[in-house]
Coordinates of C-alpha atoms in Angstrom, one line a residue:
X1257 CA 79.6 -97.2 40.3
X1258 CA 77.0 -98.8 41.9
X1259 CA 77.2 -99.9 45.6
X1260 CA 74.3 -102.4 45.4
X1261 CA 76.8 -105.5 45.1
X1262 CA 75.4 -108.7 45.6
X1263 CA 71.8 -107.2 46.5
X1264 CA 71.7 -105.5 43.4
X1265 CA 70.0 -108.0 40.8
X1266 CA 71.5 -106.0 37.6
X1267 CA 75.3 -106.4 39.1
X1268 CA 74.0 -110.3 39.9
X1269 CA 73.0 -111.0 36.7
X1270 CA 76.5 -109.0 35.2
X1271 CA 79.0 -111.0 37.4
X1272 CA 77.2 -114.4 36.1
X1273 CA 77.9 -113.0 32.9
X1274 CA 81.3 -112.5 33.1
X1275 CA 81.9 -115.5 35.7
X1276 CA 80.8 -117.5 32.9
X1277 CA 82.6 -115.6 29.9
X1278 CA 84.7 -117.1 27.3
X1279 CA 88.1 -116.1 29.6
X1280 CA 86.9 -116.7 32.6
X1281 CA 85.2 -119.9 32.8
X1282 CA 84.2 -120.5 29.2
X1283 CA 80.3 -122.2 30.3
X1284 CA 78.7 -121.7 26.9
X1285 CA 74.7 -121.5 26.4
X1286 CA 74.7 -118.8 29.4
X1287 CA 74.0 -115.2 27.7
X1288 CA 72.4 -112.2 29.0
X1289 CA 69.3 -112.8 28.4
X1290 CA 69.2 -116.7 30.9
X1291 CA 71.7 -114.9 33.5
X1292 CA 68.9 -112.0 33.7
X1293 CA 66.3 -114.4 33.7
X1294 CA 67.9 -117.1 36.4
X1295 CA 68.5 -113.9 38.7
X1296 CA 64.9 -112.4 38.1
X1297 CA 63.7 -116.3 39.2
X1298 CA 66.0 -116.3 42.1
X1299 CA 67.7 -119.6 41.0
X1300 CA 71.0 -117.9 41.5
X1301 CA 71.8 -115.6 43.9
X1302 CA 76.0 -116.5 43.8
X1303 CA 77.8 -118.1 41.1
X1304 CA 77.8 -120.6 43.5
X1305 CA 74.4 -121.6 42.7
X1306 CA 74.7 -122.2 39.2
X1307 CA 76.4 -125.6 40.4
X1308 CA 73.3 -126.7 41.9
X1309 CA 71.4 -126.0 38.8
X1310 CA 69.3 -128.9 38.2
X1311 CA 67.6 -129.3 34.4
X1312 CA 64.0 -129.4 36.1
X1313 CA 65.0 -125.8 37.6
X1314 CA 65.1 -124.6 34.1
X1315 CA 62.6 -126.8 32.4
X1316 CA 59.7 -125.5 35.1
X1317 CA 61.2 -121.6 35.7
X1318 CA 62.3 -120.4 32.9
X1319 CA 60.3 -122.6 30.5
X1320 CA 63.4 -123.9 28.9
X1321 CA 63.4 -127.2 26.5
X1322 CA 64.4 -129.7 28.4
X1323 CA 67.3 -130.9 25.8
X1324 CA 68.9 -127.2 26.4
X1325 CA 68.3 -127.9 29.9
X1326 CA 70.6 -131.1 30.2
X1327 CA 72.8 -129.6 27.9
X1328 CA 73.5 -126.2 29.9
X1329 CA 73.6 -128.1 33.1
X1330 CA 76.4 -130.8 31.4
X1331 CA 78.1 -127.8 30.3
X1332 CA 78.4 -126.2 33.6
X1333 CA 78.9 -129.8 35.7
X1334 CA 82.8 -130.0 33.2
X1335 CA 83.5 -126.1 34.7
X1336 CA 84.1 -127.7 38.2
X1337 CA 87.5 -127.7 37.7
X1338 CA 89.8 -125.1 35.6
X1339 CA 93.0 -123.3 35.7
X1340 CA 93.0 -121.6 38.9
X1341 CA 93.6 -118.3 36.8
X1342 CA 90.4 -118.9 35.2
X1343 CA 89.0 -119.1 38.2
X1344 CA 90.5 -115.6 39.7
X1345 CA 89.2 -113.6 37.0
X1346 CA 85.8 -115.2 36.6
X1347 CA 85.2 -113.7 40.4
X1348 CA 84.9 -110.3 39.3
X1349 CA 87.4 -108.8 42.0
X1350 CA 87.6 -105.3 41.4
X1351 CA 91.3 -104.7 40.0
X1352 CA 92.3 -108.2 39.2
X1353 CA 92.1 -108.7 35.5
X1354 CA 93.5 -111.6 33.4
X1355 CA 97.1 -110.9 34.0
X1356 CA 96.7 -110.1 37.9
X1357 CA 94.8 -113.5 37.9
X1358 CA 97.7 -115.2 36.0
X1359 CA 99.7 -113.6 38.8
X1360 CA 97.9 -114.4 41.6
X1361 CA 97.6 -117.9 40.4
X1362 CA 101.3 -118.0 40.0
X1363 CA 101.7 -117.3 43.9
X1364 CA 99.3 -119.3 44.9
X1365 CA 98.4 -122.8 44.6
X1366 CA 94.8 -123.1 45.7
X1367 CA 91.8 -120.9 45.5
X1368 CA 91.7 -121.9 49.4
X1369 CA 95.4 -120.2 49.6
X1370 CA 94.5 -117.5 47.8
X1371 CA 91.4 -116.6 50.5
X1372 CA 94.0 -116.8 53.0
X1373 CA 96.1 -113.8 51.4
X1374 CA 97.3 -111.0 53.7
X1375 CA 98.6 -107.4 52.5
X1376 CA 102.4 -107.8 52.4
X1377 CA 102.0 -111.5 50.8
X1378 CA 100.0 -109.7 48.1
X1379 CA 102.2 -106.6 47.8
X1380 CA 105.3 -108.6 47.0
X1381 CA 103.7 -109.9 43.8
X1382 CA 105.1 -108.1 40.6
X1383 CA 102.6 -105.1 39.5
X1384 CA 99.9 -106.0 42.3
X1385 CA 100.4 -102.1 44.2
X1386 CA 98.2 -100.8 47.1
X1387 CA 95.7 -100.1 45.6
X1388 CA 94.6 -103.4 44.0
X1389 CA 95.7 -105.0 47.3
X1390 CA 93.3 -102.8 49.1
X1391 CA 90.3 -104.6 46.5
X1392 CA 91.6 -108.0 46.9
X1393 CA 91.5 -107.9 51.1
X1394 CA 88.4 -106.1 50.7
X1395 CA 87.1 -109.0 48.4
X1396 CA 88.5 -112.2 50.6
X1397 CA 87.2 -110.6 54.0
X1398 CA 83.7 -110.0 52.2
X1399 CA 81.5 -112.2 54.5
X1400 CA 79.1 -113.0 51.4
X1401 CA 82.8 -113.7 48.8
X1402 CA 84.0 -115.9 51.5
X1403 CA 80.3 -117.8 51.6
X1404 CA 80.3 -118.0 48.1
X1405 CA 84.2 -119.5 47.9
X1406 CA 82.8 -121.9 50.6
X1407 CA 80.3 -123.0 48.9
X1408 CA 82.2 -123.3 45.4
X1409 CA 84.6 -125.6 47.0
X1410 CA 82.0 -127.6 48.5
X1411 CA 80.4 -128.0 45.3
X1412 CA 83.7 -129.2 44.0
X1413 CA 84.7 -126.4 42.0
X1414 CA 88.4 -125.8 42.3
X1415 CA 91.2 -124.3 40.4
X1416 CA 93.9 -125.9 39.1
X1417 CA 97.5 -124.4 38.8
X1418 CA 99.1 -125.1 34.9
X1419 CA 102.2 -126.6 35.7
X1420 CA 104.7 -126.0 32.7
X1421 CA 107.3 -129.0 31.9
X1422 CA 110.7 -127.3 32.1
X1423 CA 113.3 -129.0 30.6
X1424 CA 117.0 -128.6 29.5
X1425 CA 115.5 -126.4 26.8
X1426 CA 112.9 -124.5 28.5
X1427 CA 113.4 -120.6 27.8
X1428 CA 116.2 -121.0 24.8
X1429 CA 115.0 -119.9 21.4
X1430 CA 117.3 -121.1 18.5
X1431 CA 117.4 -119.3 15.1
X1432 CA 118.4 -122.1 12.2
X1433 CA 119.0 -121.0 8.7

């Protein structure tokens, strides 16, 4: 495991990759080779940074056409604001996969909230043990996470809780024949 974290431009360029994967926040155009490539050029040093992309960043860095440009920048301006489960997993917390993120966004109802989270808070949650507590608190008191977070919220990205319609229904299942 490396130990490099947010110094370490290969484990940079991997957490853009899976920040912006298909279940985590689904921002399509960004593959390996353009998160390697806008890490190596320093345009992004957080996630957080990939909200302040400009097309011109692209265009002049990375010599990227400037129709690709506007349209990977467009893409990544409608991720501002996603389920907040999404959002969970995209971070990369060690331990917190897409059904501790479904969890966690369950409990909580902002990504604000969830940065606020203390050990027996998190513990009560169904199948969140020690051990993934002890990864989350490390993650939220992170100096450089809680910057990041900061900055995402400034930036206007912010996650959204699904809020299911329950009705006289909700939870039956009928068989007809």
């Amino acid at each position: 495991r490396c130990l490099g974290s947010s110094a370490c431009p290969a484990q940079r360029a991997q957490l853009l990759l899976h920040y912006a994967s298909r279940k985590a926040m689904n921002i399509q155009g960004l593959g390996d080779a353009l998160a390697e490539s806008l890490v190596s050029h320093d345009l992004v040093k957080t996630v957080a940074d990939l909200y302040s992309l400009k097309p011109e960043h692209l265009t002049e860095a990375l010599n990227y056409s400037p129709k690709l440009a506007k349209k990977l920048v467009a893409e990544i301006e409608k991720k501002r604001s996603v389920p907040l489960q999404n959002l969970l997993y995209a971070l990369g917390i060690r331990g917190v996969g897409e059904g501790t993120a479904k969890r966690l966004a369950k409990h909580y109802r902002s990504l604000k909230a969830f940065m606020n989270a203390y050990e027996s808070e998190l513990m009560s949650i169904d199948d969140i043990g020690p051990t993934t507590t002890a990864w989350i608190l490390e993650w939220v008191l992170n100096s450089h996470n809680v910057e990041m977070v900061e900055q995402l919220l400034e930036d206007g990205v912010n996650g959204y809780r699904e809020e299911k319609n329950t009705g006289k229904l909700d939870g039956m299942s009928f068989c007809t024949t």
